[in-house]
């Protein structure tokens, strides 16, 4: 829809947001199941703990339960999704549907994370878990292609920060490098579990020239971000919203960055921002007040992500719809976020560049030119030409 304040139609409508090529760096496999799939998997595996067995009601339950204002309570809901993801078949199915759903939402590149150590209850080995998820992603990519969509999905292996298996999971990530796994992550409750507990894992990955991101600056502030970067050497920050605590905005509009915020911006450290999830866990009060607005203005390397599509009742398109409403973002802003994300991906440089130049930029150029043709259509046949 071409709107009056923006005759070029650069402000995207929901359909354009949906069709725009999007890049997703922060999405949890166990946070994005279809409610109907959870119900079926629970029935097939004899999992009896589900709070609801009707898919619509179950989807609603996740959203409500996660809307708690605390990261710890938000994370409790994962016991049900992880509970039904314990067999090879379940993991293949969930991963395939994940890739399919992301492709249907216009995502062209995604890095999807999960914690292999949480899927061993029925006897799978860590390797079997990784291979099942990889098989599912490949199947989902194939189905998307058959349906006329293109997506590429890489896996990130997560270690849980309260557990003590980080080095083992880092080694696993390294073993499956170039075999579908593109990096490593640490997740789980942040307060009380600093990333430095897992220094051995990060030092190992650095020695192996491998990539990792760390959930930091979500439920806990600057010390967590500082440790993730300066002690652990994270390539990217999961969330990182609290970096805002190191930025002063004065009444006259001028801005002063502290040393850590300057470092993050100067070094182009990617921030994997997840607005809807942050509203649920209390890390931000509203979309309009979400730090992404200021960070984008200040040219931090900000990216837009879903975190948990099920718990946060979201998708990449929904996240962008909220941001377009809150900040008046245009297709140029969407392209900026998408290019930022693609630049920050863990796949090789030449592949990132080709994605940007051959997929993302042409996709936005096409969308940005739509207004031209609409105008022709709406004025054709006019007889009121001035003489
Ligand atoms: O936003 C999050 N912060 C910290 N940990 C999280 C978040 N979302 C999901 N997780 C946890 C719960 C999952 O079981 C785990 C692996 O995906 O990661
Ligand atoms: Zn997360």
PDB file of C-alpha atoms in Angstrom, residues 2-233:
ATOM      1  CA  UNK A   2       1.436   3.378  -0.966  1.00  0.00           C
ATOM      2  CA  UNK A   3       0.798   5.687   1.944  1.00  0.00           C
ATOM      3  CA  UNK A   4       0.378   9.463   1.821  1.00  0.00           C
ATOM      4  CA  UNK A   5       3.419  10.471   3.822  1.00  0.00           C
ATOM      5  CA  UNK A   6       5.627   8.146   1.848  1.00  0.00           C
ATOM      6  CA  UNK A   7       4.640   8.264  -1.840  1.00  0.00           C
ATOM      7  CA  UNK A   8       7.421   5.869  -2.816  1.00  0.00           C
ATOM      8  CA  UNK A   9       5.736   3.138  -0.791  1.00  0.00           C
ATOM      9  CA  UNK A  10       8.986   2.635   1.072  1.00  0.00           C
ATOM     10  CA  UNK A  11       7.042   1.991   4.286  1.00  0.00           C
ATOM     11  CA  UNK A  12       6.314  -1.694   3.985  1.00  0.00           C
ATOM     12  CA  UNK A  13       2.835  -3.136   4.418  1.00  0.00           C
ATOM     13  CA  UNK A  14       2.430  -6.558   6.083  1.00  0.00           C
ATOM     14  CA  UNK A  15       2.450  -8.348   2.742  1.00  0.00           C
ATOM     15  CA  UNK A  16       5.734  -6.721   1.731  1.00  0.00           C
ATOM     16  CA  UNK A  17       7.248  -7.449   5.146  1.00  0.00           C
ATOM     17  CA  UNK A  18       6.293 -11.059   4.648  1.00  0.00           C
ATOM     18  CA  UNK A  19       7.773 -11.238   1.130  1.00  0.00           C
ATOM     19  CA  UNK A  20      10.979  -9.366   2.015  1.00  0.00           C
ATOM     20  CA  UNK A  21      14.083 -11.584   2.296  1.00  0.00           C
ATOM     21  CA  UNK A  22      14.886 -11.857   5.993  1.00  0.00           C
ATOM     22  CA  UNK A  23      17.872 -13.199   7.903  1.00  0.00           C
ATOM     23  CA  UNK A  24      17.540 -14.817  11.321  1.00  0.00           C
ATOM     24  CA  UNK A  25      20.503 -15.410  13.628  1.00  0.00           C
ATOM     25  CA  UNK A  26      18.788 -16.146  16.945  1.00  0.00           C
ATOM     26  CA  UNK A  27      16.009 -18.736  16.981  1.00  0.00           C
ATOM     27  CA  UNK A  28      15.710 -21.708  19.367  1.00  0.00           C
ATOM     28  CA  UNK A  29      14.628 -25.010  17.835  1.00  0.00           C
ATOM     29  CA  UNK A  30      12.878 -25.999  21.072  1.00  0.00           C
ATOM     30  CA  UNK A  31      11.171 -22.594  21.174  1.00  0.00           C
ATOM     31  CA  UNK A  32       9.529 -22.798  17.756  1.00  0.00           C
ATOM     32  CA  UNK A  33       7.461 -25.983  17.577  1.00  0.00           C
ATOM     33  CA  UNK A  34       4.010 -25.965  16.023  1.00  0.00           C
ATOM     34  CA  UNK A  35       1.470 -26.522  18.835  1.00  0.00           C
ATOM     35  CA  UNK A  36      -0.180 -29.315  16.811  1.00  0.00           C
ATOM     36  CA  UNK A  37       3.156 -31.090  16.502  1.00  0.00           C
ATOM     37  CA  UNK A  38       3.715 -30.937  20.274  1.00  0.00           C
ATOM     38  CA  UNK A  39       0.312 -32.517  20.850  1.00  0.00           C
ATOM     39  CA  UNK A  40       1.001 -35.323  18.344  1.00  0.00           C
ATOM     40  CA  UNK A  41       4.524 -35.998  19.591  1.00  0.00           C
ATOM     41  CA  UNK A  42       3.290 -36.101  23.196  1.00  0.00           C
ATOM     42  CA  UNK A  43       0.588 -38.601  22.248  1.00  0.00           C
ATOM     43  CA  UNK A  44       3.033 -40.799  20.296  1.00  0.00           C
ATOM     44  CA  UNK A  45       5.699 -40.807  22.999  1.00  0.00           C
ATOM     45  CA  UNK A  46       3.449 -41.093  26.028  1.00  0.00           C
ATOM     46  CA  UNK A  47       4.423 -37.655  27.384  1.00  0.00           C
ATOM     47  CA  UNK A  48       1.623 -36.845  29.812  1.00  0.00           C
ATOM     48  CA  UNK A  49       2.708 -33.497  31.276  1.00  0.00           C
ATOM     49  CA  UNK A  50       1.203 -31.139  28.691  1.00  0.00           C
ATOM     50  CA  UNK A  51      -0.977 -28.456  30.290  1.00  0.00           C
ATOM     51  CA  UNK A  52      -3.398 -28.546  27.297  1.00  0.00           C
ATOM     52  CA  UNK A  53      -4.007 -31.066  24.518  1.00  0.00           C
ATOM     53  CA  UNK A  54      -5.924 -28.839  22.117  1.00  0.00           C
ATOM     54  CA  UNK A  55      -3.369 -27.181  19.791  1.00  0.00           C
ATOM     55  CA  UNK A  56      -4.922 -23.714  19.906  1.00  0.00           C
ATOM     56  CA  UNK A  57      -5.238 -23.749  23.660  1.00  0.00           C
ATOM     57  CA  UNK A  58      -1.727 -25.139  24.020  1.00  0.00           C
ATOM     58  CA  UNK A  59      -0.271 -22.376  21.819  1.00  0.00           C
ATOM     59  CA  UNK A  60      -2.099 -19.836  23.949  1.00  0.00           C
ATOM     60  CA  UNK A  61      -0.845 -21.474  27.149  1.00  0.00           C
ATOM     61  CA  UNK A  62       2.809 -21.147  26.036  1.00  0.00           C
ATOM     62  CA  UNK A  63       2.378 -17.526  25.194  1.00  0.00           C
ATOM     63  CA  UNK A  64       0.671 -16.713  28.499  1.00  0.00           C
ATOM     64  CA  UNK A  65       3.043 -18.747  30.635  1.00  0.00           C
ATOM     65  CA  UNK A  66       6.071 -17.167  28.986  1.00  0.00           C
ATOM     66  CA  UNK A  67       4.612 -13.690  29.480  1.00  0.00           C
ATOM     67  CA  UNK A  68       5.856 -13.681  33.036  1.00  0.00           C
ATOM     68  CA  UNK A  69       8.264 -10.769  33.364  1.00  0.00           C
ATOM     69  CA  UNK A  70      11.120 -13.059  34.338  1.00  0.00           C
ATOM     70  CA  UNK A  71      13.616 -15.036  32.274  1.00  0.00           C
ATOM     71  CA  UNK A  72      13.549 -17.923  34.762  1.00  0.00           C
ATOM     72  CA  UNK A  73       9.757 -18.356  34.444  1.00  0.00           C
ATOM     73  CA  UNK A  74       9.959 -17.935  30.681  1.00  0.00           C
ATOM     74  CA  UNK A  75      12.461 -20.787  30.536  1.00  0.00           C
ATOM     75  CA  UNK A  76      10.258 -23.136  32.590  1.00  0.00           C
ATOM     76  CA  UNK A  77       7.924 -23.566  29.615  1.00  0.00           C
ATOM     77  CA  UNK A  78      10.678 -25.331  27.657  1.00  0.00           C
ATOM     78  CA  UNK A  79      10.304 -28.490  29.746  1.00  0.00           C
ATOM     79  CA  UNK A  80       7.277 -29.391  27.570  1.00  0.00           C
ATOM     80  CA  UNK A  81       8.909 -28.821  24.197  1.00  0.00           C
ATOM     81  CA  UNK A  82      12.141 -30.517  25.215  1.00  0.00           C
ATOM     82  CA  UNK A  83      10.001 -33.280  26.768  1.00  0.00           C
ATOM     83  CA  UNK A  84       8.605 -34.294  23.361  1.00  0.00           C
ATOM     84  CA  UNK A  85      11.933 -33.913  21.478  1.00  0.00           C
ATOM     85  CA  UNK A  86      13.676 -37.056  22.719  1.00  0.00           C
ATOM     86  CA  UNK A  87      13.641 -39.394  19.721  1.00  0.00           C
ATOM     87  CA  UNK A  88      15.315 -39.264  16.333  1.00  0.00           C
ATOM     88  CA  UNK A  89      11.946 -39.081  14.549  1.00  0.00           C
ATOM     89  CA  UNK A  90      10.741 -36.226  16.749  1.00  0.00           C
ATOM     90  CA  UNK A  91      13.929 -34.223  16.186  1.00  0.00           C
ATOM     91  CA  UNK A  92      13.852 -34.763  12.404  1.00  0.00           C
ATOM     92  CA  UNK A  93      10.219 -33.685  12.287  1.00  0.00           C
ATOM     93  CA  UNK A  94      10.654 -30.595  14.457  1.00  0.00           C
ATOM     94  CA  UNK A  95      13.743 -29.456  12.520  1.00  0.00           C
ATOM     95  CA  UNK A  96      12.090 -30.026   9.124  1.00  0.00           C
ATOM     96  CA  UNK A  97       8.999 -28.062  10.163  1.00  0.00           C
ATOM     97  CA  UNK A  98      11.194 -25.305  11.567  1.00  0.00           C
ATOM     98  CA  UNK A  99      12.970 -24.819   8.219  1.00  0.00           C
ATOM     99  CA  UNK A 100       9.642 -25.021   6.371  1.00  0.00           C
ATOM    100  CA  UNK A 101       7.968 -22.454   8.644  1.00  0.00           C
ATOM    101  CA  UNK A 102      10.865 -20.027   8.416  1.00  0.00           C
ATOM    102  CA  UNK A 103      10.948 -20.316   4.615  1.00  0.00           C
ATOM    103  CA  UNK A 104       7.181 -19.739   4.456  1.00  0.00           C
ATOM    104  CA  UNK A 105       7.787 -16.534   6.429  1.00  0.00           C
ATOM    105  CA  UNK A 106      10.307 -15.265   3.874  1.00  0.00           C
ATOM    106  CA  UNK A 107      13.467 -16.116   5.821  1.00  0.00           C
ATOM    107  CA  UNK A 108      16.285 -16.903   3.371  1.00  0.00           C
ATOM    108  CA  UNK A 109      19.036 -17.653   5.866  1.00  0.00           C
ATOM    109  CA  UNK A 110      18.695 -18.854   9.464  1.00  0.00           C
ATOM    110  CA  UNK A 111      20.943 -20.041  12.246  1.00  0.00           C
ATOM    111  CA  UNK A 112      18.829 -22.162  14.580  1.00  0.00           C
ATOM    112  CA  UNK A 113      20.136 -23.233  17.988  1.00  0.00           C
ATOM    113  CA  UNK A 114      19.354 -25.981  20.445  1.00  0.00           C
ATOM    114  CA  UNK A 115      21.089 -27.734  23.343  1.00  0.00           C
ATOM    115  CA  UNK A 116      21.977 -31.341  22.378  1.00  0.00           C
ATOM    116  CA  UNK A 117      22.465 -32.235  26.056  1.00  0.00           C
ATOM    117  CA  UNK A 118      18.708 -31.728  26.617  1.00  0.00           C
ATOM    118  CA  UNK A 119      17.694 -34.451  24.156  1.00  0.00           C
ATOM    119  CA  UNK A 120      19.360 -37.532  25.639  1.00  0.00           C
ATOM    120  CA  UNK A 121      16.583 -38.773  27.958  1.00  0.00           C
ATOM    121  CA  UNK A 122      15.452 -41.632  25.689  1.00  0.00           C
ATOM    122  CA  UNK A 123      18.957 -42.875  25.002  1.00  0.00           C
ATOM    123  CA  UNK A 124      20.143 -40.871  21.982  1.00  0.00           C
ATOM    124  CA  UNK A 125      23.827 -39.946  21.899  1.00  0.00           C
ATOM    125  CA  UNK A 126      24.931 -36.348  21.367  1.00  0.00           C
ATOM    126  CA  UNK A 127      26.011 -37.272  17.830  1.00  0.00           C
ATOM    127  CA  UNK A 128      22.648 -38.872  17.051  1.00  0.00           C
ATOM    128  CA  UNK A 129      20.878 -35.721  18.208  1.00  0.00           C
ATOM    129  CA  UNK A 130      22.985 -33.508  15.937  1.00  0.00           C
ATOM    130  CA  UNK A 131      22.560 -35.814  12.962  1.00  0.00           C
ATOM    131  CA  UNK A 132      18.782 -36.030  13.419  1.00  0.00           C
ATOM    132  CA  UNK A 133      18.430 -32.243  13.565  1.00  0.00           C
ATOM    133  CA  UNK A 134      20.678 -31.809  10.529  1.00  0.00           C
ATOM    134  CA  UNK A 135      18.625 -34.347   8.611  1.00  0.00           C
ATOM    135  CA  UNK A 136      15.483 -32.431   9.525  1.00  0.00           C
ATOM    136  CA  UNK A 137      16.901 -29.109   8.386  1.00  0.00           C
ATOM    137  CA  UNK A 138      17.928 -30.612   5.037  1.00  0.00           C
ATOM    138  CA  UNK A 139      14.450 -32.115   4.626  1.00  0.00           C
ATOM    139  CA  UNK A 140      12.841 -28.765   5.458  1.00  0.00           C
ATOM    140  CA  UNK A 141      15.073 -26.961   2.949  1.00  0.00           C
ATOM    141  CA  UNK A 142      14.010 -29.514   0.301  1.00  0.00           C
ATOM    142  CA  UNK A 143      10.314 -29.098   1.084  1.00  0.00           C
ATOM    143  CA  UNK A 144      10.690 -25.322   0.925  1.00  0.00           C
ATOM    144  CA  UNK A 145      12.371 -25.616  -2.476  1.00  0.00           C
ATOM    145  CA  UNK A 146       9.562 -27.832  -3.742  1.00  0.00           C
ATOM    146  CA  UNK A 147       7.139 -25.141  -2.616  1.00  0.00           C
ATOM    147  CA  UNK A 148       9.072 -22.466  -4.528  1.00  0.00           C
ATOM    148  CA  UNK A 149      10.945 -20.994  -1.561  1.00  0.00           C
ATOM    149  CA  UNK A 150      14.652 -20.889  -0.827  1.00  0.00           C
ATOM    150  CA  UNK A 151      16.159 -21.112   2.610  1.00  0.00           C
ATOM    151  CA  UNK A 152      19.462 -22.147   4.039  1.00  0.00           C
ATOM    152  CA  UNK A 153      19.604 -23.249   7.682  1.00  0.00           C
ATOM    153  CA  UNK A 154      22.713 -23.697   9.828  1.00  0.00           C
ATOM    154  CA  UNK A 155      22.716 -25.145  13.341  1.00  0.00           C
ATOM    155  CA  UNK A 156      24.240 -23.579  16.436  1.00  0.00           C
ATOM    156  CA  UNK A 157      24.933 -25.966  19.302  1.00  0.00           C
ATOM    157  CA  UNK A 158      24.028 -24.489  22.679  1.00  0.00           C
ATOM    158  CA  UNK A 159      25.446 -25.472  26.059  1.00  0.00           C
ATOM    159  CA  UNK A 160      23.283 -24.713  29.095  1.00  0.00           C
ATOM    160  CA  UNK A 161      25.004 -22.228  31.386  1.00  0.00           C
ATOM    161  CA  UNK A 162      23.867 -23.899  34.636  1.00  0.00           C
ATOM    162  CA  UNK A 163      25.282 -27.277  33.489  1.00  0.00           C
ATOM    163  CA  UNK A 164      28.883 -28.382  33.105  1.00  0.00           C
ATOM    164  CA  UNK A 165      29.034 -29.782  29.590  1.00  0.00           C
ATOM    165  CA  UNK A 166      30.139 -26.705  27.669  1.00  0.00           C
ATOM    166  CA  UNK A 167      33.529 -28.057  26.584  1.00  0.00           C
ATOM    167  CA  UNK A 168      31.971 -31.304  25.425  1.00  0.00           C
ATOM    168  CA  UNK A 169      29.345 -29.432  23.392  1.00  0.00           C
ATOM    169  CA  UNK A 170      32.004 -27.111  21.983  1.00  0.00           C
ATOM    170  CA  UNK A 171      33.954 -30.157  20.815  1.00  0.00           C
ATOM    171  CA  UNK A 172      30.788 -31.533  19.269  1.00  0.00           C
ATOM    172  CA  UNK A 173      30.230 -28.255  17.421  1.00  0.00           C
ATOM    173  CA  UNK A 174      33.759 -28.438  16.134  1.00  0.00           C
ATOM    174  CA  UNK A 175      33.377 -32.039  14.993  1.00  0.00           C
ATOM    175  CA  UNK A 176      30.232 -31.194  12.990  1.00  0.00           C
ATOM    176  CA  UNK A 177      31.653 -28.027  11.539  1.00  0.00           C
ATOM    177  CA  UNK A 178      31.119 -27.985   7.751  1.00  0.00           C
ATOM    178  CA  UNK A 179      28.543 -30.730   8.378  1.00  0.00           C
ATOM    179  CA  UNK A 180      25.602 -28.479   9.142  1.00  0.00           C
ATOM    180  CA  UNK A 181      26.781 -26.904  12.411  1.00  0.00           C
ATOM    181  CA  UNK A 182      28.049 -23.343  12.047  1.00  0.00           C
ATOM    182  CA  UNK A 183      28.804 -22.344  15.629  1.00  0.00           C
ATOM    183  CA  UNK A 184      28.254 -22.520  19.379  1.00  0.00           C
ATOM    184  CA  UNK A 185      26.191 -20.683  22.013  1.00  0.00           C
ATOM    185  CA  UNK A 186      25.565 -20.554  25.753  1.00  0.00           C
ATOM    186  CA  UNK A 187      21.971 -20.124  27.008  1.00  0.00           C
ATOM    187  CA  UNK A 188      19.809 -20.525  30.101  1.00  0.00           C
ATOM    188  CA  UNK A 189      19.298 -18.394  33.196  1.00  0.00           C
ATOM    189  CA  UNK A 190      21.814 -15.552  33.220  1.00  0.00           C
ATOM    190  CA  UNK A 191      21.875 -14.278  36.818  1.00  0.00           C
ATOM    191  CA  UNK A 192      24.266 -16.380  38.887  1.00  0.00           C
ATOM    192  CA  UNK A 193      25.745 -18.158  35.856  1.00  0.00           C
ATOM    193  CA  UNK A 194      28.375 -15.890  34.320  1.00  0.00           C
ATOM    194  CA  UNK A 195      29.792 -16.939  30.951  1.00  0.00           C
ATOM    195  CA  UNK A 196      33.288 -17.159  32.466  1.00  0.00           C
ATOM    196  CA  UNK A 197      32.182 -20.481  34.044  1.00  0.00           C
ATOM    197  CA  UNK A 198      32.699 -21.909  30.569  1.00  0.00           C
ATOM    198  CA  UNK A 199      36.003 -20.310  29.649  1.00  0.00           C
ATOM    199  CA  UNK A 200      37.549 -23.652  28.734  1.00  0.00           C
ATOM    200  CA  UNK A 201      34.926 -24.123  26.003  1.00  0.00           C
ATOM    201  CA  UNK A 202      35.472 -20.656  24.553  1.00  0.00           C
ATOM    202  CA  UNK A 203      39.241 -20.952  24.634  1.00  0.00           C
ATOM    203  CA  UNK A 204      38.999 -24.300  22.876  1.00  0.00           C
ATOM    204  CA  UNK A 205      36.787 -22.830  20.136  1.00  0.00           C
ATOM    205  CA  UNK A 206      39.159 -19.906  19.627  1.00  0.00           C
ATOM    206  CA  UNK A 207      42.097 -22.266  19.243  1.00  0.00           C
ATOM    207  CA  UNK A 208      40.031 -24.102  16.627  1.00  0.00           C
ATOM    208  CA  UNK A 209      39.202 -20.834  14.801  1.00  0.00           C
ATOM    209  CA  UNK A 210      35.521 -21.568  15.387  1.00  0.00           C
ATOM    210  CA  UNK A 211      32.647 -19.149  16.000  1.00  0.00           C
ATOM    211  CA  UNK A 212      30.422 -18.547  19.011  1.00  0.00           C
ATOM    212  CA  UNK A 213      27.775 -16.283  20.390  1.00  0.00           C
ATOM    213  CA  UNK A 214      26.795 -15.871  24.040  1.00  0.00           C
ATOM    214  CA  UNK A 215      23.403 -14.956  25.524  1.00  0.00           C
ATOM    215  CA  UNK A 216      24.414 -11.868  27.498  1.00  0.00           C
ATOM    216  CA  UNK A 217      22.860  -8.613  28.645  1.00  0.00           C
ATOM    217  CA  UNK A 218      19.300  -9.938  28.658  1.00  0.00           C
ATOM    218  CA  UNK A 219      18.381 -10.581  32.304  1.00  0.00           C
ATOM    219  CA  UNK A 220      21.662  -9.242  33.632  1.00  0.00           C
ATOM    220  CA  UNK A 221      23.484  -6.066  32.768  1.00  0.00           C
ATOM    221  CA  UNK A 222      26.818  -4.741  31.597  1.00  0.00           C
ATOM    222  CA  UNK A 223      29.101  -7.124  33.549  1.00  0.00           C
ATOM    223  CA  UNK A 224      27.620 -10.035  31.632  1.00  0.00           C
ATOM    224  CA  UNK A 225      28.234  -8.333  28.267  1.00  0.00           C
ATOM    225  CA  UNK A 226      31.725  -7.304  29.320  1.00  0.00           C
ATOM    226  CA  UNK A 227      32.619 -10.849  30.357  1.00  0.00           C
ATOM    227  CA  UNK A 228      31.144 -12.350  27.200  1.00  0.00           C
ATOM    228  CA  UNK A 229      33.293 -10.062  25.046  1.00  0.00           C
ATOM    229  CA  UNK A 230      36.463  -9.412  27.000  1.00  0.00           C
ATOM    230  CA  UNK A 231      36.923 -12.673  28.885  1.00  0.00           C
ATOM    231  CA  UNK A 232      35.249 -15.145  26.585  1.00  0.00           C
ATOM    232  CA  UNK A 233      35.780 -13.482  23.175  1.00  0.00           C
TER     233      UNK A 233
END
